[in-house]
Coordinates of C-alpha atoms and ligand atoms in Angstrom, one line a residue:
M1 CA 71.3 -71.9 -15.1
N2 CA 72.7 -71.1 -18.6
A3 CA 71.4 -71.8 -22.0
E4 CA 73.8 -74.7 -22.4
N5 CA 72.7 -76.5 -19.2
P6 CA 71.2 -79.8 -20.0
D7 CA 68.8 -79.1 -17.3
N8 CA 67.5 -76.5 -19.5
T9 CA 67.6 -78.5 -22.7
E10 CA 65.3 -80.9 -20.8
L11 CA 63.0 -78.1 -20.0
R12 CA 63.0 -76.9 -23.7
K13 CA 62.5 -80.6 -24.9
A14 CA 59.5 -81.2 -22.7
F15 CA 58.0 -77.9 -23.8
D16 CA 58.9 -78.4 -27.8
H17 CA 57.4 -81.9 -27.3
Q18 CA 54.1 -80.7 -25.9
R19 CA 54.0 -77.8 -28.1
R20 CA 54.5 -80.2 -31.2
Q21 CA 52.0 -82.6 -30.3
F22 CA 49.5 -79.7 -29.6
G23 CA 50.3 -78.6 -33.2
I24 CA 49.9 -81.9 -34.6
Q25 CA 46.8 -83.2 -32.8
P26 CA 43.3 -81.9 -33.3
P27 CA 41.9 -79.4 -30.9
P28 CA 40.8 -81.6 -28.0
P29 CA 37.0 -82.6 -27.8
Y30 CA 34.7 -82.6 -25.3
D31 CA 35.2 -86.3 -24.4
L32 CA 39.1 -86.1 -23.9
R33 CA 39.0 -82.9 -22.1
K34 CA 36.4 -84.7 -19.8
D35 CA 38.5 -87.5 -19.5
R36 CA 41.7 -85.7 -18.5
L37 CA 39.4 -84.0 -15.9
N38 CA 38.4 -87.5 -14.9
R39 CA 41.8 -88.6 -14.2
L40 CA 42.8 -85.7 -12.2
L41 CA 39.8 -86.5 -10.0
V42 CA 41.0 -90.2 -9.8
L43 CA 44.5 -89.0 -8.6
T44 CA 43.1 -86.5 -6.4
E45 CA 40.9 -88.7 -4.8
N46 CA 43.2 -92.2 -4.8
H47 CA 46.1 -90.3 -3.8
A48 CA 44.7 -87.8 -1.3
D49 CA 46.7 -89.6 2.0
E50 CA 49.6 -89.8 0.1
V51 CA 49.7 -86.2 -1.0
S52 CA 48.7 -85.2 2.7
A53 CA 51.6 -87.3 4.4
A54 CA 54.1 -85.7 1.7
I55 CA 53.2 -82.2 2.6
S56 CA 53.0 -82.7 6.2
A57 CA 56.8 -84.3 6.1
D58 CA 57.6 -81.3 3.9
F59 CA 56.3 -78.9 6.6
G60 CA 57.5 -80.7 9.7
H61 CA 53.9 -80.9 10.4
R62 CA 50.6 -79.8 8.4
C63 CA 47.1 -80.6 10.1
A64 CA 45.7 -83.5 7.9
Q65 CA 42.4 -81.9 8.0
E66 CA 43.6 -78.7 6.6
T67 CA 45.2 -80.5 3.7
Q68 CA 42.2 -82.6 3.1
L69 CA 40.0 -79.5 3.6
A70 CA 42.0 -76.7 1.4
E71 CA 43.8 -78.9 -0.9
I72 CA 41.7 -82.4 -1.9
L73 CA 38.5 -81.3 -1.2
L74 CA 38.6 -77.9 -2.9
I75 CA 40.7 -79.3 -6.0
A76 CA 38.0 -82.2 -6.2
G77 CA 35.3 -79.6 -6.1
S78 CA 37.0 -77.3 -8.9
I79 CA 37.4 -80.5 -11.1
K80 CA 33.5 -82.0 -10.6
H81 CA 32.4 -78.1 -11.0
A82 CA 34.8 -78.2 -14.3
R83 CA 33.3 -81.5 -15.4
R84 CA 29.4 -80.2 -14.9
S85 CA 30.4 -76.6 -16.6
L86 CA 32.3 -77.9 -19.4
R87 CA 30.0 -78.1 -22.4
K88 CA 28.7 -74.8 -21.6
W89 CA 32.0 -73.5 -21.1
M90 CA 33.2 -74.7 -24.6
R91 CA 29.8 -73.7 -26.5
T92 CA 30.6 -71.0 -29.0
R93 CA 28.6 -67.5 -28.4
R94 CA 26.6 -65.8 -30.6
A95 CA 27.3 -62.1 -30.6
R96 CA 24.8 -59.6 -31.8
T97 CA 25.6 -57.7 -35.1
A98 CA 25.1 -54.4 -36.1
L99 CA 22.0 -53.6 -38.5
H100 CA 23.9 -52.8 -41.3
F101 CA 25.9 -55.5 -41.5
L102 CA 23.2 -57.8 -41.4
P103 CA 22.4 -60.9 -42.7
G104 CA 26.4 -61.3 -41.6
S105 CA 26.7 -62.9 -38.0
S106 CA 29.0 -62.5 -35.3
R107 CA 30.1 -65.4 -33.2
I108 CA 33.0 -66.2 -30.5
I109 CA 34.8 -69.6 -30.6
R110 CA 36.9 -70.6 -27.1
Q111 CA 39.9 -72.2 -28.4
P112 CA 42.8 -73.9 -26.4
L113 CA 45.6 -71.4 -26.4
G114 CA 48.8 -74.3 -26.6
V115 CA 51.0 -74.8 -23.8
V116 CA 50.3 -73.2 -20.4
G117 CA 53.2 -73.2 -17.9
V118 CA 52.2 -73.1 -14.0
V119 CA 54.6 -71.9 -11.2
A120 CA 53.6 -72.9 -7.6
P121 CA 54.3 -72.0 -4.2
W122 CA 54.9 -74.0 -1.2
N123 CA 52.2 -72.9 1.0
Y124 CA 49.3 -75.0 -0.6
P125 CA 51.4 -77.0 -2.9
Y126 CA 48.7 -79.6 -4.4
Q127 CA 46.0 -76.7 -4.6
L128 CA 48.2 -74.2 -6.0
T129 CA 49.7 -76.9 -8.6
M130 CA 46.1 -78.3 -9.6
G131 CA 43.7 -75.3 -9.6
P132 CA 45.3 -73.8 -12.7
T133 CA 45.9 -77.2 -14.0
V134 CA 42.0 -77.7 -13.8
S135 CA 41.3 -74.5 -15.9
A136 CA 44.1 -75.4 -18.3
I137 CA 42.7 -78.9 -19.1
A138 CA 39.3 -78.2 -19.4
A139 CA 40.0 -75.3 -21.9
G140 CA 42.3 -78.1 -24.0
N141 CA 45.6 -77.2 -23.3
R142 CA 49.1 -79.1 -22.5
V143 CA 50.3 -78.0 -19.1
M144 CA 54.0 -78.0 -17.7
I145 CA 53.9 -77.5 -14.1
K146 CA 56.9 -76.5 -11.7
P147 CA 55.9 -76.8 -7.8
S148 CA 58.1 -75.3 -5.1
E149 CA 61.7 -76.4 -4.0
L150 CA 60.4 -75.9 -0.5
T151 CA 58.1 -79.2 -0.7
P152 CA 60.6 -81.6 -2.2
R153 CA 58.7 -84.5 -1.0
F154 CA 55.4 -83.7 -2.1
S155 CA 56.9 -82.1 -5.6
A156 CA 58.4 -85.6 -6.2
L157 CA 55.4 -87.2 -5.5
L158 CA 53.2 -85.0 -7.8
K159 CA 55.9 -85.8 -10.6
S160 CA 55.7 -89.6 -10.3
L161 CA 51.7 -89.5 -9.9
V162 CA 51.2 -86.9 -13.0
A163 CA 53.7 -89.4 -14.9
R164 CA 51.3 -91.9 -13.9
Y165 CA 48.2 -90.6 -14.6
Y166 CA 48.9 -88.4 -18.0
S167 CA 51.6 -88.6 -20.8
A168 CA 53.9 -86.1 -21.1
D169 CA 52.6 -84.2 -23.7
E170 CA 49.4 -83.7 -22.0
I171 CA 51.1 -82.8 -18.4
T172 CA 54.5 -82.7 -17.3
V173 CA 56.0 -81.8 -13.7
V174 CA 59.3 -80.3 -13.7
T175 CA 61.3 -80.1 -10.1
G176 CA 63.9 -77.8 -9.0
G177 CA 64.9 -74.8 -7.4
A178 CA 64.8 -70.8 -8.2
D179 CA 67.3 -71.5 -11.3
V180 CA 64.6 -73.8 -12.7
G181 CA 61.7 -71.9 -12.5
E182 CA 63.6 -68.8 -14.1
A183 CA 64.4 -71.4 -16.9
F184 CA 60.9 -72.2 -17.0
C185 CA 59.6 -68.8 -17.1
Q186 CA 62.1 -68.1 -20.1
L187 CA 60.0 -70.7 -22.2
P188 CA 57.9 -69.3 -25.1
F189 CA 54.5 -70.5 -23.2
D190 CA 51.2 -69.6 -24.7
H191 CA 50.2 -68.4 -21.1
L192 CA 52.2 -68.6 -17.8
V193 CA 50.4 -69.0 -14.4
F194 CA 52.7 -67.7 -11.7
T195 CA 51.6 -68.1 -8.0
G196 CA 54.2 -66.7 -5.6
S197 CA 55.8 -63.5 -4.0
T198 CA 55.5 -60.4 -5.6
A199 CA 59.4 -59.9 -5.8
V200 CA 59.7 -62.8 -8.1
G201 CA 56.3 -62.2 -9.9
R202 CA 58.0 -59.0 -11.1
S203 CA 61.1 -60.9 -12.7
V204 CA 58.7 -63.7 -13.8
A205 CA 56.8 -60.6 -15.6
Q206 CA 59.9 -59.6 -17.4
S207 CA 60.8 -63.2 -18.4
A208 CA 57.1 -63.5 -19.9
A209 CA 57.1 -60.2 -21.6
R210 CA 60.4 -61.5 -23.5
N211 CA 58.2 -63.8 -25.4
L212 CA 55.1 -61.7 -25.2
T213 CA 53.5 -64.6 -23.0
P214 CA 50.7 -63.6 -21.4
V215 CA 50.5 -64.0 -17.5
T216 CA 48.4 -64.2 -14.5
L217 CA 50.2 -63.5 -11.6
E218 CA 48.6 -64.5 -8.4
L219 CA 50.9 -62.8 -6.2
G220 CA 51.1 -61.8 -2.1
G221 CA 50.7 -58.7 0.0
K222 CA 49.3 -57.3 2.9
S223 CA 45.4 -58.0 3.3
P224 CA 43.9 -55.7 6.0
A225 CA 40.8 -56.8 8.0
I226 CA 38.5 -53.7 9.1
I227 CA 36.6 -54.4 11.9
D228 CA 33.5 -51.8 12.2
A229 CA 32.3 -50.1 15.9
D230 CA 29.3 -52.2 15.8
C231 CA 30.5 -55.8 15.7
A232 CA 29.7 -58.6 17.7
V233 CA 33.3 -59.3 18.7
E234 CA 32.4 -62.8 20.2
V235 CA 30.9 -63.7 17.1
I236 CA 33.9 -62.3 14.8
A237 CA 36.8 -63.4 16.9
P238 CA 36.8 -67.3 16.1
R239 CA 36.5 -66.1 12.0
L240 CA 39.1 -63.7 12.5
A241 CA 41.7 -66.1 14.2
M242 CA 40.9 -68.8 11.9
G243 CA 41.4 -66.8 8.7
K244 CA 44.9 -66.2 10.3
L245 CA 45.5 -69.4 11.5
W246 CA 44.6 -71.8 9.0
N247 CA 48.2 -73.2 8.0
A248 CA 49.8 -71.3 11.0
G249 CA 49.1 -68.0 8.8
Q250 CA 50.8 -69.6 5.9
T251 CA 48.2 -68.2 3.9
C252 CA 48.5 -65.6 0.8
I253 CA 45.1 -64.1 1.8
A254 CA 45.2 -64.1 5.6
P255 CA 44.1 -61.2 7.3
D256 CA 48.1 -59.7 7.3
Y257 CA 46.7 -56.7 9.8
V258 CA 43.3 -55.5 11.8
L259 CA 42.5 -52.0 11.5
V260 CA 39.7 -51.5 14.7
H261 CA 37.6 -49.1 15.6
E262 CA 39.0 -47.6 18.7
S263 CA 36.1 -48.3 20.5
R264 CA 36.2 -52.0 20.1
Q265 CA 40.0 -52.6 20.3
S266 CA 40.2 -54.4 24.1
D267 CA 37.0 -56.1 23.5
L268 CA 38.8 -57.6 20.2
V269 CA 41.7 -58.6 22.0
D270 CA 40.0 -60.3 24.7
A271 CA 37.7 -62.2 22.3
L272 CA 40.5 -63.3 19.9
R273 CA 42.5 -64.6 23.3
R274 CA 39.4 -66.7 24.0
A275 CA 38.8 -67.8 20.6
V276 CA 42.1 -69.0 20.1
R277 CA 42.5 -70.5 23.4
R278 CA 39.2 -72.5 22.4
L279 CA 40.7 -73.4 18.8
F280 CA 44.2 -74.5 19.9
P281 CA 44.1 -75.4 23.6
T282 CA 47.6 -76.7 23.5
L283 CA 49.9 -75.7 20.8
G284 CA 53.4 -78.1 20.5
R285 CA 51.9 -81.0 20.0
N286 CA 48.5 -80.1 19.2
P287 CA 48.0 -82.0 15.4
D288 CA 45.1 -79.3 14.6
Y289 CA 48.4 -76.5 14.1
T290 CA 50.6 -76.5 11.3
S291 CA 54.4 -76.0 11.7
V292 CA 56.2 -73.3 9.9
V293 CA 57.4 -74.6 6.5
D294 CA 61.2 -74.0 7.5
Q295 CA 64.0 -72.5 9.5
R296 CA 64.2 -69.5 7.1
H297 CA 61.1 -68.5 7.6
F298 CA 61.1 -69.3 11.2
D299 CA 63.8 -67.0 11.6
R300 CA 62.3 -64.4 9.6
L301 CA 58.9 -64.3 11.9
S302 CA 61.3 -64.2 14.9
E303 CA 62.9 -61.3 13.4
I304 CA 59.9 -59.4 12.5
I305 CA 58.7 -59.9 16.2
S306 CA 61.7 -58.5 17.7
D307 CA 62.3 -55.7 15.1
A308 CA 58.4 -54.7 16.2
T309 CA 59.2 -55.1 20.0
E310 CA 62.6 -53.0 20.0
K311 CA 60.7 -50.5 18.1
G312 CA 57.9 -50.3 20.7
A313 CA 55.1 -52.6 19.9
R314 CA 53.5 -55.1 22.5
V315 CA 53.1 -58.8 22.3
E316 CA 49.7 -60.3 23.2
R317 CA 50.2 -64.0 23.3
L318 CA 46.9 -65.8 22.5
T319 CA 48.2 -69.2 23.8
N320 CA 50.9 -71.1 25.6
D321 CA 54.0 -71.2 24.0
A322 CA 54.9 -74.3 21.9
E323 CA 58.0 -75.2 23.3
D324 CA 57.1 -79.0 23.6
A325 CA 57.0 -79.0 19.9
P326 CA 58.5 -82.6 18.3
D327 CA 61.8 -82.4 17.4
G328 CA 62.0 -81.1 13.3
Q329 CA 58.7 -79.1 13.9
L330 CA 58.8 -75.4 14.2
R331 CA 56.0 -74.2 15.6
M332 CA 55.2 -70.9 16.2
A333 CA 52.7 -69.4 18.7
P334 CA 50.3 -67.3 17.5
I335 CA 50.4 -63.5 18.4
L336 CA 48.8 -60.3 18.8
L337 CA 51.3 -57.1 18.2
L338 CA 49.9 -54.0 19.8
N339 CA 51.5 -50.2 19.2
V340 CA 52.8 -51.2 15.7
R341 CA 54.3 -48.6 13.2
D342 CA 54.8 -48.1 9.8
D343 CA 58.5 -48.3 10.6
M344 CA 58.3 -51.9 11.9
R345 CA 59.0 -54.8 9.3
V346 CA 55.8 -56.0 10.5
M347 CA 53.9 -53.0 8.5
R348 CA 56.0 -53.2 5.9
E349 CA 56.3 -57.0 4.7
E350 CA 53.8 -59.7 4.0
I351 CA 53.9 -61.6 7.3
F352 CA 52.8 -64.9 6.1
G353 CA 52.8 -66.8 9.7
P354 CA 50.6 -66.6 13.0
I355 CA 51.2 -62.9 13.5
L356 CA 48.6 -60.2 13.6
P357 CA 49.2 -56.6 14.2
I358 CA 46.1 -54.8 15.2
L359 CA 46.1 -50.9 14.5
S360 CA 43.1 -48.8 15.9
Y361 CA 41.3 -46.0 13.7
Q362 CA 38.7 -43.1 14.9
N363 CA 36.8 -43.0 11.8
L364 CA 36.0 -44.9 8.8
D365 CA 38.0 -42.3 6.5
E366 CA 41.2 -42.9 8.4
A367 CA 40.7 -46.7 8.1
I368 CA 40.2 -46.3 4.1
H369 CA 43.0 -43.8 4.1
F370 CA 45.2 -46.2 5.4
V371 CA 44.2 -49.0 3.3
N372 CA 44.9 -46.7 0.2
S373 CA 47.9 -45.5 1.0
R374 CA 49.5 -48.9 0.6
D375 CA 49.9 -51.6 -2.3
R376 CA 46.4 -52.9 -3.2
P377 CA 45.9 -55.8 -1.2
L378 CA 45.0 -59.4 -2.7
A379 CA 42.2 -59.5 0.0
L380 CA 40.2 -57.3 2.2
Y381 CA 37.5 -58.4 5.0
W382 CA 35.2 -56.0 6.8
F383 CA 33.2 -56.9 9.8
G384 CA 30.1 -54.8 10.8
H385 CA 26.4 -54.3 10.2
N386 CA 26.3 -50.7 9.2
P387 CA 25.5 -50.8 5.3
R388 CA 26.6 -47.1 4.5
N389 CA 30.1 -48.4 6.0
R390 CA 30.3 -51.2 4.2
D391 CA 29.1 -50.1 1.0
R392 CA 32.2 -47.3 1.5
V393 CA 34.7 -49.6 2.1
L394 CA 33.4 -51.9 -1.0
H395 CA 33.5 -48.7 -3.0
E396 CA 36.4 -47.0 -2.1
T397 CA 39.3 -49.5 -1.8
I398 CA 40.3 -51.7 -4.2
S399 CA 41.4 -55.1 -3.5
G400 CA 41.7 -58.6 -5.5
G401 CA 38.6 -59.5 -3.6
V402 CA 36.3 -59.2 -0.5
T403 CA 34.9 -61.4 2.4
I404 CA 32.4 -59.7 4.5
N405 CA 31.9 -60.8 8.2
D406 CA 34.5 -63.7 7.7
C407 CA 37.6 -64.2 6.2
I408 CA 39.0 -66.2 3.1
W409 CA 35.8 -67.7 1.9
H410 CA 35.7 -65.6 -1.3
F411 CA 38.2 -67.5 -2.5
A412 CA 36.4 -71.1 -2.0
Q413 CA 33.3 -69.5 -4.7
E414 CA 33.9 -71.4 -8.1
D415 CA 32.0 -68.8 -9.7
L416 CA 33.6 -65.5 -8.5
P417 CA 36.8 -64.7 -10.3
F418 CA 40.0 -65.0 -7.8
G419 CA 43.0 -62.8 -8.3
G420 CA 44.9 -59.7 -7.3
V421 CA 45.2 -56.3 -8.3
G422 CA 48.5 -54.2 -8.9
A423 CA 51.2 -55.3 -6.7
S424 CA 48.7 -58.3 -5.4
G425 CA 48.5 -59.5 -8.9
S426 CA 46.7 -60.0 -12.4
G427 CA 44.6 -61.9 -14.1
V428 CA 42.1 -64.3 -12.3
C429 CA 41.7 -68.2 -12.0
H430 CA 38.4 -70.5 -10.9
G431 CA 36.0 -71.6 -12.7
E432 CA 34.6 -70.4 -16.2
W433 CA 36.7 -67.3 -15.3
G434 CA 40.0 -69.4 -15.0
F435 CA 38.7 -71.3 -18.2
R436 CA 38.5 -68.2 -20.4
A437 CA 41.9 -66.6 -19.2
L438 CA 43.6 -69.9 -20.7
S439 CA 41.4 -70.1 -24.0
K440 CA 41.6 -67.7 -27.1
E441 CA 38.3 -66.2 -27.4
K442 CA 38.2 -65.7 -31.0
P443 CA 36.0 -63.4 -32.7
V444 CA 34.5 -64.6 -36.2
F445 CA 32.2 -62.6 -38.3
T446 CA 30.4 -64.1 -41.4
Q447 CA 29.6 -62.4 -44.5
R448 CA 26.3 -64.0 -46.6
R449 CA 26.0 -63.7 -50.3
L450 CA 23.7 -61.0 -49.8
S451 CA 25.5 -57.8 -47.9
A452 CA 24.8 -54.2 -48.3
L453 CA 28.4 -53.4 -47.8
P454 CA 29.3 -52.8 -51.1
M455 CA 27.3 -49.6 -51.1
L456 CA 30.3 -48.2 -49.0
Y457 CA 32.8 -49.4 -51.6
P458 CA 34.2 -46.6 -53.9
P459 CA 33.4 -45.0 -56.4
Y460 CA 32.2 -42.8 -53.4
G461 CA 29.1 -40.7 -54.8
R462 CA 25.4 -39.9 -53.3
V463 CA 25.0 -43.7 -52.4
F464 CA 27.7 -43.6 -49.9
S465 CA 26.6 -40.3 -48.6
L466 CA 23.4 -41.7 -48.3
M467 CA 24.3 -44.7 -46.6
L468 CA 26.5 -42.6 -44.1
K469 CA 23.7 -40.2 -43.1
V470 CA 21.5 -43.3 -42.7
L471 CA 24.0 -45.3 -40.4
R472 CA 25.0 -42.1 -38.4
R473 CA 21.1 -42.0 -37.7
L474 CA 21.2 -45.5 -36.7
M475 CA 24.5 -45.9 -34.7
Ligands
NAD1 P1 58.1 -67.5 -4.4 O1 57.9 -66.4 -5.1 O2 59.4 -67.5 -3.4 O3 58.2 -68.9 -5.0 C1 57.4 -69.4 -6.0 C2 57.9 -70.2 -7.1 O4 58.6 -69.4 -7.8 C3 58.7 -71.5 -6.5 O5 58.3 -72.5 -7.3 C4 60.0 -70.9 -6.9 O6 60.9 -72.0 -7.2 C5 59.8 -70.1 -8.1 N1 60.7 -69.2 -8.4 C6 61.7 -68.7 -7.4 N2 62.4 -67.8 -8.0 C7 62.3 -67.5 -9.3 C8 62.6 -66.7 -10.5 N3 63.5 -65.8 -10.1 N4 62.1 -67.2 -11.6 C9 60.9 -67.9 -11.5 N5 60.7 -68.8 -10.9 C10 60.9 -68.5 -9.4 O7 56.9 -67.9 -3.3 P2 57.0 -68.7 -2.1 O8 57.7 -68.3 -1.1 O9 57.1 -70.2 -2.7 O10 55.3 -68.0 -1.8 C11 54.6 -67.6 -0.8 C12 54.3 -66.1 -1.7 O11 53.4 -66.5 -2.7 C13 53.6 -65.2 -0.8 O12 54.1 -64.1 -1.2 C14 52.4 -65.4 -1.0 O13 51.3 -64.4 -1.0 C15 52.2 -65.7 -2.5 N6 51.2 -66.6 -2.8 C16 50.1 -66.2 -3.2 C17 48.9 -66.7 -3.6 C18 47.5 -66.1 -4.6 O14 46.8 -66.9 -4.8 N7 48.0 -64.9 -5.3 C19 48.9 -68.3 -3.2 C20 49.6 -68.6 -2.5 C21 50.9 -67.9 -2.2

């Protein structure tokens, strides 16, 4: 899409409208922000079933309970948390003032930035469009949202629902493909929150840099799960299996591969097989199991498996095949891959599907080295009981976040910052962390009538030297 394209002009008009209204109207007070959050809660709760149905239609099949839990409940919870905390988050903070500046005083004002852009992927389309939106409107910003083209029914529904609950200068949704995404990211937003792949994130960061737009990049990568020798594999197997199989593995923080102590590998494989068969006794027509989103991703996952098996990996089936899946549903049976090597695609690319490679290690140094010799992951999971090993993994690896003895759940904590590091992203979202990321925290120093500072003015002489001596001692 070039600059003359009418669609591009429409984007620019929508942006300019929001920016102008932001400039004309006073910063939104508490009541207006709360009202915007309330409207989002009503939208979320009143249209949950429509949202769930649209996402399911886009996926071929998306388990309704997963949508209720991971999209609706999570966002309703974020809105309520923001509503409860809003007064506290908006409050001006007092800051310490050094002695020689007294009786002057210091404080920090949290101000809205202006217009925030939100670009979202397809895998949790409601959560990943609305999560940043909650933070943005709580912080008093206007929001433009660009959802994914891979969920067209959902994106069209979101556009119409948002238009029903908000004026275009408050929140607006722009739909379209990668070209629209590209044009969208060239707008001079006051902040851009991009959630998606690392490859696209890189180009988004470059577009934003041209406008000096600050970006939060919520990207992907390969998140390891490390299983210590003392693990109760029967307890951890369902947790690991669900971490992988929510949304059929199409989750940015799903465990991408497992590093298991060599003494426990075969126990773990057996326990995973039992756990997955209990969780998903059937597959093809089981409403609890989500489909792969489209043929391209299904083919990509199939090619990853073929590439691995051609190079010597062994497939361990965890359930029966999904051959009886209804027409139009791309269900992929969950599998483990054993004997994997670094030259296989499965160990080089983010998997984003129900395939779990299992690698073994002899000692913890080896596992830590394995993680540290790759891009910094978005999440890391450690399972075990030995506090020394746990602390070594926590302190000697860097990842976006960690859950110990389970998968995924650090994400669901509103009071923990969520975000990647290095190739898995930068910046944070959720709760007060998200609010602050989308606010200008403005430092303000107020001088009083009486001040000692003129003693530091020229003409410099004895008074200045004396003051300098005193200050050197005080500081
Ligand atoms: P994607 O990067 O292909 O697309 C994400 C969004 O960017 C879409 O709306 C798309 O239209 C838009 N887009 C595409 N090309 C663009 C361009 N050149 N400029 C601007 N925008 C562009 O990602 P996806 O396939 O939709 O999602 C899967 C990826 O997202 C995985 O890598 C996953 O790990 C990651 N993800 C990360 C998080 C997180 O919180 N860190 C959450 C969910 C998904």
